[in-house]
């Protein structure tokens, strides 16, 4: 939060306190009795003992003892924000949903981002899938789009979800490790689940360590249906495209951020919204006509497959803006209850077996988590659309239902509330014709587990491939069971030879000459696994540019943070013009000094250093600038300062230094470049004797590339 905004908020709070009815400031029990002493329990004499009749003490402690509710079994760690959604133009050609057909309508939303595996208090920077759950409070009822930041999932059938989660959660005997998939039970399970391979590619990629919730894509994952006013249904995949581009941090950085600021993503979201930098995403649709259901080499119902954007383009149809932080974390972020079954007329389900299973799980989980069937009455879950029905009672019922009639049909209350005809907005399920035998089986098109994994890997840029290989080396390197590691290498060899070789080499495993077929525990309906297993759904060398983060428009540098190292008597004019240039492009320069507090520049100007080399590290910034000044060489004796710039360089961030500040880069053995180097993609640092327009221009231009991944040393893998 900037100083001005904070001052405004404090002033508002003071004003509110001043204008409040004095009775509202009185401390009371939950039953309204005014409390005279909240410092001492009731005792016999001032040295006790305490008395059981102290109703104020008993009430306060009892409430405190019951303050916690069970955390979510998955996605426990979350951060959320309020906002609005508005469609650009009517989508009546696809759907009758009011919020998608009326461009004048602003639909309120509540969005919760999360990690999957960790507990409520775990680090934001775990390598993990991020939840991206959106509740639209539409005029026709709540619609929940409960997605992730990856477009596919680990498993094809919801029956396997508890197994997946048991495997990834901390191991049950010693509850280790927290918020990490790098352990035996996760990889044991995965090595026996070939259907996970595509998702594993995503999880091992940098998508699993986003720079910010504001800079990651979202996906509804499953194929859904849109139904128009004539009753025509089309298949749809939902996407969210962030306007700030799609960005990640480096794995080494993620691990360090987890120590320096485990709330990094939560803080980033909160501060951006407080500062008026509202995160924005466009809603994207991939529409597939019913007649094209079988036009793809894979099954649209298989949640381990995506539809390449090159085959079906993503149409950007509306904008989501997050513009308000929650007032209370527990009341809103913790108590919000999402459910895929919350749909509105015009949106319907497909038969994806994962989706179908989820339709059961979400309400079920809210019942235990929120303690009863009335969680829809909690303010954050309450629809803005009116509700009337004959459901009654239950724990914590808020509504005072009137009258004696709570059944339908009835004549005593005029048959109220009445069923609603479709023409008046009644929800009618799409009448999909179905025929078949009852079987425990999967569609024949579900059995190619490697082609899209390969497509993903081969679509990555060289640095992204390297990161993926290193991530697998890291994760499998933490696995003790040798057989599990080897089994994974067999799978990776089905995906891509370079990938398998690269990982095997890091693990010190020789690639076996003959790869045994990886295990496949699921069997197709016809029982003939072989017939389906190696069917290529995507040509061997197909790439989809959209899968690489580097192919996305990088987005502006607005809201990016630059750590400016300053020592006593620093180059005031230089720092001022650097901060101004950054502000000109919406970025923020923040002073980091040896100690917190006032620091005087060489021109006598006094600045406030809000961060010190002890409280900040370069992993918390997007770029680094070392200011000149006569005391700048004092940084050379400071190991933390050397690490500050060395890490920034290692994490491929833009680094600049001027005047005496350059000495720190030299001491850190960082290659230095000049502001006049012709190639803006140059991976060297920017150094100059003083800050000029050319320096600030060059620095902000390099920042616009966000990361100079080309700076990374290559793995040099043989094929
Ligand atoms: Fe789930 C929470 C996303 C498969 C069962 N899930 C949950 C949340 C997200 C997702 C974003 C957090 C919602 C929030 O912020 O409160 N889940 C997914 C996606 C999946 C998926 C994108 C696959 C495409 N989930 C999945 C399956 C099952 C569940 C197959 C069970 C059969 N998920 C749950 C749950 C949770 C949940 C246990 C825990 C807390 C909650 O629902 O409200 O019901």
XYZ file of C-alpha atoms and ligand atoms in Angstrom:
763
model
C 0.000 0.000 0.000
C 1.422 3.425 -0.825
C 1.726 6.113 1.850
C -1.057 8.264 0.431
C -3.534 5.411 0.322
C -2.659 4.340 3.869
C -3.121 7.900 5.148
C -6.534 8.050 3.437
C -7.585 4.763 5.014
C -6.418 5.814 8.469
C -8.273 9.102 8.147
C -11.438 7.264 7.097
C -11.153 4.909 10.077
C -10.713 7.873 12.458
C -13.693 9.626 10.938
C -15.817 6.515 11.202
C -14.808 6.072 14.832
C -15.743 9.667 15.482
C -19.163 9.559 13.862
C -20.149 6.177 15.335
C -23.046 5.900 17.746
C -21.194 5.620 21.123
C -23.261 2.542 21.937
C -21.641 0.743 18.984
C -18.244 1.108 20.637
C -19.327 -0.552 23.845
C -17.785 -3.937 24.572
C -20.514 -6.504 25.156
C -21.000 -10.241 25.508
C -22.561 -12.102 22.582
C -25.860 -11.592 24.336
C -25.550 -7.847 24.531
C -24.566 -7.397 28.166
C -22.109 -4.483 28.495
C -18.760 -5.543 29.879
C -17.159 -3.608 32.641
C -13.819 -5.438 33.005
C -12.132 -7.406 30.207
C -8.740 -7.615 31.966
C -9.410 -9.840 34.988
C -11.333 -13.038 35.558
C -13.795 -13.073 38.411
C -11.973 -14.265 41.581
C -12.495 -14.707 45.274
C -10.168 -11.981 46.474
C -7.486 -10.604 44.187
C -5.349 -13.785 44.458
C -8.114 -16.208 43.470
C -9.315 -18.861 43.010
C -11.347 -18.025 39.872
C -15.079 -18.527 39.819
C -17.033 -20.720 37.423
C -19.848 -18.198 37.387
C -17.703 -15.818 35.311
C -20.027 -15.931 32.276
C -17.942 -13.409 30.362
C -14.781 -15.496 30.728
C -16.591 -18.736 29.861
C -18.235 -17.285 26.764
C -15.027 -15.686 25.494
C -12.904 -18.811 25.979
C -15.548 -21.179 24.641
C -15.833 -19.142 21.491
C -12.079 -19.011 21.138
C -11.787 -22.781 21.634
C -14.154 -23.269 18.700
C -12.657 -20.702 16.330
C -11.169 -23.201 13.900
C -13.052 -25.167 11.275
C -11.519 -28.028 9.306
C -9.333 -26.738 6.523
C -10.214 -27.815 2.995
C -9.009 -31.352 2.305
C -7.397 -29.938 -0.845
C -6.804 -26.291 -1.825
C -6.542 -25.358 1.868
C -4.188 -22.452 1.236
C -6.078 -19.722 -0.573
C -6.316 -15.990 -1.230
C -9.316 -14.255 -2.687
C -10.745 -11.033 -4.037
C -14.034 -9.502 -5.114
C -14.566 -8.143 -8.586
C -16.825 -7.843 -11.577
C -17.276 -9.635 -14.869
C -18.611 -8.065 -18.041
C -19.065 -9.680 -21.412
C -17.838 -7.669 -24.453
C -20.756 -8.485 -26.725
C -23.778 -10.743 -26.559
C -22.956 -14.458 -26.786
C -26.593 -15.296 -27.523
C -25.334 -17.297 -30.505
C -23.891 -19.796 -28.003
C -25.785 -19.460 -24.730
C -28.873 -18.050 -23.122
C -27.046 -17.274 -19.839
C -27.989 -13.672 -19.047
C -24.548 -12.653 -17.780
C -23.039 -13.785 -21.094
C -25.616 -12.135 -23.338
C -25.976 -8.670 -21.859
C -22.870 -6.490 -22.438
C -24.339 -3.791 -20.179
C -24.469 -6.084 -17.173
C -21.704 -6.114 -14.549
C -21.848 -9.373 -12.674
C -20.253 -9.399 -9.205
C -17.708 -12.183 -8.678
C -15.618 -13.633 -5.889
C -12.400 -15.371 -6.953
C -10.299 -17.663 -4.777
C -6.803 -18.707 -5.815
C -5.143 -21.586 -4.015
C -2.445 -24.210 -3.911
C -3.596 -27.829 -3.746
C -1.369 -29.902 -1.516
C -0.258 -27.660 1.346
C -2.016 -26.848 4.589
C -3.642 -23.489 5.244
C -0.428 -21.964 6.536
C 1.912 -23.383 3.905
C 4.061 -21.370 1.525
C 2.580 -19.752 -1.555
C 5.580 -20.752 -3.644
C 5.225 -24.536 -3.524
C 5.590 -26.343 -6.829
C 1.923 -27.096 -7.267
C -1.202 -26.567 -9.320
C -2.989 -23.300 -8.508
C -6.756 -23.298 -8.028
C -8.636 -20.547 -9.892
C -12.204 -20.671 -8.598
C -14.704 -18.025 -9.692
C -18.156 -17.501 -8.223
C -20.379 -15.383 -10.483
C -23.345 -13.910 -8.584
C -25.590 -13.710 -11.650
C -29.206 -12.524 -11.803
C -30.176 -16.115 -12.577
C -28.326 -17.691 -9.671
C -24.711 -18.444 -8.812
C -22.438 -19.942 -11.436
C -19.175 -21.412 -10.114
C -16.278 -21.995 -12.511
C -13.939 -24.067 -10.340
C -10.776 -24.378 -12.369
C -7.007 -24.493 -12.132
C -4.061 -22.716 -13.738
C -3.405 -25.831 -15.822
C -5.812 -27.046 -18.514
C -5.554 -30.776 -17.783
C -5.674 -32.985 -14.704
C -3.777 -35.945 -13.232
C -6.535 -38.506 -13.480
C -9.398 -39.377 -15.783
C -11.877 -40.731 -13.291
C -12.999 -39.133 -10.021
C -12.755 -42.498 -8.274
C -8.972 -42.030 -8.226
C -9.031 -38.567 -6.620
C -8.613 -39.726 -3.001
C -5.664 -41.900 -4.102
C -4.000 -39.004 -5.887
C -4.440 -36.704 -2.901
C -3.332 -39.301 -0.352
C -0.210 -39.830 -2.440
C 0.705 -36.145 -2.722
C -0.148 -35.045 0.817
C 2.535 -35.380 3.521
C 3.256 -39.052 4.177
C 0.965 -40.257 6.948
C 3.482 -41.760 9.368
C 5.542 -38.590 9.966
C 3.584 -35.931 8.056
C 6.543 -34.979 5.861
C 6.926 -33.129 3.511
C 4.623 -30.117 3.722
C 3.300 -28.633 0.452
C 5.617 -30.641 -1.770
C 5.212 -33.373 -4.332
C 8.920 -34.288 -4.095
C 8.546 -37.484 -2.088
C 8.148 -41.210 -2.546
C 4.412 -41.720 -2.238
C 3.514 -39.107 -4.865
C 5.949 -40.450 -7.437
C 5.122 -44.050 -6.608
C 1.480 -43.345 -7.481
C 2.349 -41.292 -10.572
C 4.757 -43.929 -11.850
C 1.822 -46.346 -11.850
C -0.579 -43.888 -13.527
C 0.436 -43.291 -17.139
C -2.641 -41.092 -17.589
C -0.911 -38.504 -15.358
C 1.993 -37.910 -17.730
C 0.520 -34.910 -19.510
C -0.308 -33.201 -16.216
C 3.158 -34.076 -14.891
C 4.643 -32.091 -17.773
C 2.621 -29.070 -16.660
C 3.429 -29.607 -12.988
C 7.155 -29.870 -13.652
C 7.077 -26.789 -15.872
C 7.378 -23.236 -14.594
C 3.562 -22.962 -14.705
C 3.675 -24.579 -11.264
C 5.600 -21.624 -9.789
C 3.772 -18.526 -11.049
C 5.200 -15.063 -10.476
C 1.788 -13.890 -9.312
C -1.866 -14.898 -9.305
C -2.241 -11.863 -11.528
C 0.052 -13.406 -14.124
C -1.258 -16.900 -14.617
C -3.853 -18.397 -16.925
C -6.943 -20.160 -15.669
C -8.808 -23.113 -17.173
C -12.149 -24.763 -16.511
C -10.356 -28.014 -17.521
C -13.417 -30.105 -18.398
C -15.465 -29.823 -21.518
C -18.758 -28.137 -20.598
C -21.790 -27.291 -22.706
C -23.235 -23.959 -23.702
C -26.907 -24.083 -24.645
C -28.611 -21.303 -26.597
C -32.242 -20.133 -26.486
C -33.232 -22.586 -29.233
C -31.902 -25.489 -27.175
C -28.841 -26.050 -29.377
C -25.867 -27.293 -27.395
C -22.170 -26.801 -28.166
C -19.134 -28.020 -26.278
C -16.995 -25.406 -24.586
C -13.678 -25.142 -22.770
C -13.321 -22.093 -20.503
C -10.076 -20.109 -20.243
C -8.848 -17.077 -18.295
C -6.128 -14.970 -19.951
C -4.304 -12.511 -17.658
C -3.686 -9.063 -19.149
C -0.290 -8.829 -17.446
C 1.008 -11.834 -19.396
C 1.897 -15.314 -18.141
C 4.989 -15.350 -15.950
C 6.827 -17.611 -13.563
C 9.666 -17.420 -11.092
C 12.734 -19.679 -11.113
C 12.688 -22.778 -8.890
C 15.689 -21.638 -6.849
C 13.906 -18.333 -6.409
C 10.650 -20.036 -5.366
C 12.478 -21.898 -2.628
C 14.120 -18.726 -1.351
C 10.873 -16.730 -1.485
C 9.302 -19.453 0.650
C 11.743 -18.429 3.380
C 11.770 -14.663 2.825
C 8.044 -14.188 2.285
C 5.848 -17.311 2.312
C 2.844 -15.020 1.699
C 4.363 -13.689 -1.519
C 1.366 -14.378 -3.770
C -1.201 -13.431 -1.174
C 0.609 -10.171 -0.418
C 1.059 -9.410 -4.119
C -2.671 -9.804 -4.796
C -3.664 -7.810 -1.731
C -1.236 -4.958 -2.373
C -2.066 -4.699 -6.059
C -5.761 -4.293 -5.263
C -5.141 -1.882 -2.362
C -2.941 0.209 -4.654
C -5.615 0.360 -7.369
C -3.734 -1.951 -9.775
C -6.707 -4.183 -10.360
C -5.832 -7.622 -11.751
C -7.624 -8.307 -15.040
C -8.265 -11.456 -17.035
C -10.189 -12.085 -20.214
C -12.634 -14.954 -20.378
C -11.796 -17.194 -23.319
C -14.004 -19.788 -24.990
C -13.083 -22.687 -27.220
C -16.316 -23.719 -28.891
C -16.799 -27.124 -30.528
C -19.987 -27.936 -32.417
C -21.828 -31.092 -31.304
C -21.232 -32.507 -34.785
C -17.459 -32.225 -34.205
C -17.500 -34.212 -30.991
C -15.420 -36.968 -32.572
C -13.365 -34.775 -34.899
C -10.316 -34.939 -32.663
C -7.937 -37.819 -32.167
C -8.690 -37.706 -28.454
C -11.891 -37.783 -26.469
C -13.314 -34.396 -25.480
C -14.485 -36.043 -22.263
C -10.942 -36.947 -21.216
C -9.670 -34.326 -18.709
C -6.042 -35.286 -19.335
C -6.308 -33.776 -22.841
C -6.535 -30.204 -24.030
C -7.736 -28.839 -27.315
C -4.697 -27.129 -28.872
C -5.486 -23.451 -29.408
C -4.147 -23.837 -32.921
C -6.982 -26.309 -33.659
C -9.757 -24.361 -31.948
C -8.861 -20.724 -31.284
C -9.708 -19.170 -27.936
C -12.263 -16.405 -28.415
C -11.856 -13.645 -25.840
C -15.373 -12.704 -24.839
C -15.327 -10.706 -21.628
C -13.313 -9.235 -18.801
C -12.907 -10.095 -15.144
C -11.577 -7.309 -12.916
C -10.620 -7.914 -9.308
C -11.178 -4.609 -7.556
C -11.818 -5.198 -3.859
C -10.052 -7.099 -1.126
C -12.160 -9.127 1.290
C -12.988 -7.396 4.571
C -12.441 -10.539 6.574
C -10.402 -13.581 5.590
C -12.401 -16.140 7.531
C -15.866 -14.827 6.684
C -15.137 -14.678 2.980
C -12.021 -16.492 1.760
C -12.328 -19.376 4.197
C -16.109 -19.780 4.208
C -16.671 -19.449 0.487
C -18.072 -22.724 -0.828
C -17.623 -23.470 -4.514
C -19.497 -26.190 -6.336
C -19.358 -27.197 -9.981
C -23.026 -28.018 -9.772
C -23.801 -24.311 -9.420
C -24.783 -23.622 -13.022
C -27.295 -21.266 -14.599
C -29.577 -21.779 -17.614
C -27.402 -21.789 -20.739
C -24.505 -23.695 -19.118
C -24.523 -27.465 -18.731
C -22.205 -30.402 -18.096
C -20.536 -32.935 -20.327
C -20.104 -36.582 -19.364
C -16.437 -36.176 -18.420
C -16.144 -38.787 -15.639
C -13.967 -36.494 -13.551
C -16.493 -33.685 -13.789
C -19.336 -36.046 -12.957
C -17.546 -37.177 -9.779
C -16.777 -33.602 -8.789
C -20.483 -32.812 -9.011
C -20.903 -35.026 -5.956
C -17.817 -34.064 -3.970
C -18.113 -30.320 -3.540
C -21.390 -30.113 -1.624
C -20.372 -33.131 0.375
C -17.126 -31.499 1.440
C -18.891 -28.259 2.437
C -21.172 -30.241 4.731
C -18.269 -31.361 6.879
C -16.195 -28.221 6.452
C -18.922 -25.693 7.184
C -20.869 -27.901 9.521
C -24.309 -28.396 7.995
C -26.614 -27.865 5.032
C -27.139 -24.109 5.471
C -23.771 -22.910 4.189
C -25.565 -21.200 1.300
C -26.817 -18.671 3.874
C -23.298 -17.524 4.800
C -23.042 -14.035 3.274
C -20.232 -14.874 0.828
C -22.194 -17.824 -0.571
C -25.595 -16.154 -0.716
C -26.803 -15.630 -4.281
C -27.892 -12.150 -5.314
C -30.788 -13.851 -7.118
C -33.846 -14.421 -4.922
C -34.276 -17.900 -3.399
C -37.539 -19.636 -2.461
C -37.956 -23.301 -1.691
C -39.278 -25.770 0.841
C -35.932 -26.706 2.364
C -36.075 -26.156 6.098
C -34.118 -26.182 9.340
C -30.706 -27.768 9.949
C -27.711 -26.526 11.910
C -27.306 -22.759 12.021
C -30.391 -21.925 9.976
C -30.510 -18.132 9.560
C -33.741 -17.769 7.615
C -36.962 -17.556 9.636
C -39.270 -19.507 7.360
C -42.857 -18.412 7.813
C -46.127 -20.273 7.428
C -47.030 -23.913 7.846
C -46.500 -25.093 4.309
C -43.098 -26.560 3.472
C -44.067 -29.049 0.779
C -45.122 -29.040 -2.805
C -47.648 -29.569 -4.315
C -49.815 -27.738 -1.824
C -53.147 -26.003 -1.915
C -52.877 -24.239 1.451
C -50.325 -21.728 0.156
C -51.476 -21.498 -3.447
C -48.845 -24.079 -4.425
C -46.042 -21.575 -3.701
C -43.188 -21.593 -4.481
C -43.976 -22.695 -8.030
C -41.921 -24.504 -10.642
C -40.640 -22.180 -13.329
C -41.231 -22.876 -17.030
C -38.144 -22.848 -19.223
C -39.379 -19.715 -20.997
C -39.443 -17.903 -17.656
C -35.873 -18.979 -16.792
C -36.433 -22.431 -15.273
C -33.285 -24.564 -15.556
C -33.788 -27.432 -17.985
C -31.013 -29.975 -18.400
C -29.834 -30.471 -21.977
C -31.694 -33.604 -23.103
C -28.675 -35.512 -24.336
C -29.749 -38.925 -25.636
C -27.868 -41.718 -23.850
C -27.763 -45.432 -24.497
C -25.452 -48.018 -23.028
C -24.760 -50.797 -20.595
C -23.719 -50.191 -17.025
C -19.963 -50.806 -16.941
C -16.909 -49.784 -14.954
C -14.777 -48.734 -17.911
C -13.367 -45.789 -19.878
C -13.901 -44.651 -23.429
C -11.529 -46.116 -26.006
C -10.236 -42.620 -26.783
C -8.837 -42.248 -23.259
C -5.852 -44.550 -23.681
C -3.174 -42.493 -25.362
C -1.347 -41.046 -22.385
C 1.820 -39.794 -24.014
C 1.069 -37.840 -27.201
C -0.136 -34.667 -25.538
C 2.588 -34.940 -22.893
C 5.037 -35.012 -25.804
C 3.276 -32.134 -27.525
C 3.601 -30.082 -24.340
C 7.300 -30.853 -23.862
C 8.179 -30.271 -27.483
C 6.296 -26.979 -27.547
C 8.472 -25.479 -24.824
C 11.371 -23.107 -25.446
C 14.868 -24.399 -24.641
C 15.029 -22.727 -21.206
C 11.560 -24.046 -20.370
C 12.619 -27.574 -21.352
C 15.687 -27.226 -19.165
C 13.623 -26.077 -16.220
C 11.303 -29.025 -16.697
C 14.183 -31.501 -16.788
C 15.731 -29.927 -13.713
C 12.392 -29.981 -11.889
C 12.108 -33.713 -12.534
C 15.692 -34.209 -11.406
C 14.870 -32.338 -8.214
C 11.606 -34.141 -7.527
C 12.795 -37.636 -8.362
C 16.082 -36.884 -6.627
C 14.067 -36.650 -3.408
C 12.576 -40.090 -4.004
C 14.328 -42.890 -2.114
C 12.776 -45.869 -3.897
C 15.018 -46.641 -6.869
C 12.305 -48.671 -8.615
C 10.000 -45.643 -8.615
C 12.646 -43.446 -10.208
C 13.328 -46.040 -12.868
C 9.660 -46.489 -13.618
C 9.402 -42.747 -14.149
C 12.301 -42.805 -16.595
C 10.418 -45.450 -18.582
C 7.429 -43.155 -18.794
C 9.519 -40.138 -19.731
C 11.128 -42.146 -22.510
C 7.671 -42.584 -24.033
C 7.272 -38.820 -23.945
C 10.588 -37.598 -25.324
C 14.083 -39.083 -25.582
C 15.887 -35.888 -24.630
C 13.660 -35.473 -21.599
C 14.292 -39.031 -20.414
C 18.033 -38.800 -21.008
C 18.266 -35.462 -19.277
C 16.422 -36.630 -16.194
C 18.146 -40.024 -16.065
C 21.541 -38.376 -16.237
C 20.721 -36.089 -13.316
C 19.655 -39.105 -11.277
C 22.674 -41.162 -12.206
C 20.482 -43.787 -13.865
C 21.505 -45.395 -17.136
C 18.744 -45.512 -19.721
C 17.891 -49.181 -20.174
C 18.380 -50.333 -23.774
C 14.978 -51.928 -24.000
C 12.231 -50.025 -22.297
C 9.571 -52.278 -20.839
C 6.055 -51.039 -21.500
C 4.967 -48.898 -18.588
C 2.231 -50.322 -16.409
C -1.328 -49.384 -17.107
C -3.824 -50.375 -14.491
C -6.937 -49.170 -16.249
C -8.412 -51.401 -18.902
C -10.581 -50.297 -21.825
C -14.123 -51.606 -22.183
C -13.127 -54.106 -24.871
C -10.368 -55.408 -22.587
C -7.793 -54.883 -25.338
C -5.367 -52.422 -23.841
C -2.757 -52.871 -26.550
C -5.136 -51.773 -29.273
C -5.577 -48.389 -27.657
C -2.422 -47.757 -25.718
C -0.072 -46.537 -28.382
C -2.533 -44.826 -30.648
C -1.018 -41.501 -31.606
C -3.627 -38.814 -31.169
C -1.264 -36.057 -32.070
C 1.496 -36.381 -34.628
C 4.871 -37.031 -33.131
C 6.277 -33.573 -33.784
C 3.210 -31.402 -33.422
C 3.887 -28.331 -31.370
C 1.400 -25.856 -29.959
C 2.986 -22.457 -29.460
C 0.308 -21.449 -26.954
C 1.679 -24.040 -24.514
C 4.938 -22.148 -24.083
C 4.821 -19.192 -21.725
C 7.453 -17.485 -23.844
C 5.059 -17.359 -26.802
C 2.576 -15.202 -24.885
C 2.611 -11.430 -25.208
C 4.930 -10.514 -22.322
C 2.640 -7.812 -20.974
C 3.597 -4.438 -19.530
C 6.036 -3.834 -16.675
C 3.283 -2.056 -14.749
C 3.178 -3.102 -11.066
C 6.628 -4.745 -11.281
C 8.965 -3.980 -8.375
C 12.583 -2.889 -8.595
C 14.888 -3.161 -5.579
C 17.185 -0.128 -5.505
C 20.273 -0.642 -3.337
C 21.301 2.642 -1.760
C 24.160 3.486 0.620
C 24.681 6.758 2.514
C 25.060 9.853 0.303
C 23.836 7.943 -2.743
C 23.405 9.585 -6.125
C 20.112 11.336 -5.358
C 19.499 12.773 -8.801
C 20.198 9.388 -10.423
C 17.867 7.469 -8.116
C 15.161 10.099 -8.542
C 15.281 9.828 -12.326
C 15.320 6.017 -12.157
C 12.253 5.994 -9.878
C 10.539 8.510 -12.172
C 11.276 6.454 -15.279
C 9.920 3.323 -13.596
C 6.807 5.142 -12.409
C 6.333 6.401 -15.961
C 5.751 2.788 -16.989
C 3.754 1.902 -13.903
C 6.597 0.072 -12.136
C 7.783 0.776 -8.589
C 11.290 1.517 -7.359
C 11.779 0.620 -3.682
C 14.818 1.676 -1.656
C 16.807 -1.037 0.108
C 19.450 0.283 2.508
C 21.758 -1.198 5.138
C 19.319 -0.107 7.808
C 15.697 0.976 7.859
C 14.689 4.601 8.225
C 15.893 7.927 6.909
C 18.788 8.035 4.486
C 20.273 11.206 3.000
C 21.284 11.450 -0.638
C 24.337 13.375 -1.885
C 22.137 16.385 -2.699
C 20.887 16.606 0.904
C 17.453 15.172 0.058
C 16.199 12.830 2.794
C 14.568 9.559 1.686
C 12.883 6.826 3.676
C 14.269 3.316 3.241
C 11.327 1.021 3.902
C 13.419 -2.104 3.377
C 16.826 -3.212 4.599
C 19.232 -5.769 3.215
C 18.070 -7.948 6.115
C 14.325 -7.725 5.451
C 14.489 -7.775 1.663
C 16.183 -10.016 -0.867
C 16.317 -9.735 -4.627
C 13.967 -12.726 -4.946
C 11.206 -10.349 -3.833
C 11.840 -8.011 -6.782
C 11.524 -8.209 -10.543
C 14.691 -6.253 -11.235
C 17.573 -4.687 -9.343
C 19.416 -1.375 -9.596
C 22.525 -0.504 -7.561
C 22.828 3.244 -7.146
C 26.137 5.097 -7.268
C 27.484 7.271 -4.468
C 30.649 7.593 -2.443
C 29.587 5.019 0.170
C 28.363 2.435 -2.374
C 31.649 0.457 -2.125
C 30.675 -0.323 1.482
C 28.298 -2.898 0.017
C 31.325 -4.946 -1.040
C 31.891 -6.013 2.556
C 28.267 -7.126 2.876
C 27.716 -10.771 1.870
C 23.947 -10.187 1.709
C 24.462 -7.386 -0.834
C 26.644 -9.593 -3.009
C 24.027 -12.336 -2.820
C 21.348 -9.747 -3.622
C 22.804 -8.929 -7.023
C 24.195 -12.389 -7.717
C 20.783 -13.974 -7.188
C 19.093 -11.358 -9.358
C 21.546 -12.163 -12.134
C 21.234 -15.911 -11.629
C 17.437 -15.648 -11.729
C 17.742 -13.917 -15.097
C 16.394 -10.581 -13.920
C 17.347 -7.217 -15.340
C 20.240 -5.763 -13.314
C 21.613 -2.228 -13.594
C 24.258 -0.269 -11.706
C 25.712 3.187 -12.019
C 28.829 4.931 -10.735
C 30.373 3.307 -7.684
C 27.447 0.848 -7.621
C 29.079 -1.020 -10.508
C 31.769 -2.257 -8.133
C 29.219 -4.465 -6.411
C 28.434 -6.269 -9.669
C 32.138 -6.756 -10.287
C 32.642 -8.090 -6.751
C 29.764 -10.503 -7.388
C 31.507 -11.544 -10.640
C 28.544 -10.602 -12.776
C 29.272 -9.850 -16.447
C 28.630 -6.187 -17.145
C 27.272 -4.600 -20.314
C 26.503 -1.057 -21.343
C 23.332 0.861 -22.057
C 24.405 1.219 -25.680
C 24.617 -2.482 -26.484
C 22.622 -2.837 -29.674
C 20.655 -5.939 -28.787
C 17.953 -5.340 -26.164
C 17.728 -9.092 -25.626
C 21.308 -8.926 -24.405
C 21.646 -10.962 -21.248
C 24.351 -8.797 -19.692
C 23.722 -6.184 -17.044
C 23.400 -2.474 -17.732
C 26.144 -0.345 -16.248
C 27.041 3.290 -16.721
C 28.860 6.060 -14.891
C 25.607 7.837 -14.171
C 21.875 7.559 -14.760
C 20.950 9.011 -18.123
C 17.792 8.805 -20.174
C 19.458 6.134 -22.214
C 20.127 4.060 -19.091
C 16.567 4.296 -17.771
C 15.151 3.655 -21.233
C 17.329 0.612 -21.696
C 16.627 -0.725 -18.213
C 12.856 -0.434 -18.587
C 13.026 -1.958 -22.087
C 14.919 -4.957 -20.751
C 12.416 -5.176 -17.896
C 9.682 -5.489 -20.515
C 11.165 -8.901 -21.380
C 10.750 -9.753 -17.686
C 13.318 -12.550 -17.656
C 16.427 -13.026 -19.739
C 16.250 -16.789 -19.706
C 18.954 -16.932 -22.355
C 21.378 -16.054 -19.545
C 21.016 -19.537 -18.128
C 23.767 -22.055 -18.798
C 22.633 -24.833 -21.140
C 22.370 -28.379 -19.903
C 24.063 -29.768 -23.067
C 22.102 -32.944 -23.341
C 23.015 -35.581 -25.867
C 20.196 -37.010 -27.937
Fe -11.404 -30.062 -6.674
C -11.621 -27.948 -4.046
C -10.295 -27.501 -8.662
C -10.815 -32.295 -9.237
C -12.876 -32.463 -4.895
N -11.023 -28.122 -6.407
C -11.168 -27.426 -5.245
C -10.804 -26.058 -5.439
C -10.434 -25.932 -6.742
C -10.571 -27.227 -7.353
C -9.974 -24.670 -7.437
C -10.794 -24.995 -4.373
C -12.066 -24.217 -4.355
C -11.939 -23.111 -3.332
O -11.145 -22.189 -3.570
O -12.618 -23.192 -2.319
N -10.617 -29.945 -8.539
C -10.330 -28.790 -9.206
C -10.073 -29.087 -10.594
C -10.197 -30.429 -10.752
C -10.563 -30.978 -9.466
C -9.753 -28.051 -11.661
C -10.062 -31.283 -11.995
C -10.288 -30.850 -13.176
N -11.733 -32.023 -6.991
C -11.457 -32.757 -8.124
C -11.998 -34.089 -7.986
C -12.596 -34.137 -6.756
C -12.415 -32.836 -6.153
C -11.911 -35.177 -9.029
C -13.319 -35.270 -6.085
C -13.923 -36.235 -6.670
N -12.055 -30.194 -4.776
C -12.677 -31.279 -4.273
C -13.219 -31.051 -2.891
C -12.814 -29.582 -2.615
C -12.092 -29.199 -3.879
C -12.745 -32.087 -1.903
C -12.077 -29.304 -1.329
C -12.671 -28.029 -0.777
C -13.837 -27.791 -1.572
O -13.957 -28.752 -2.527
O -14.637 -26.902 -1.437
O -14.600 -31.197 -2.878
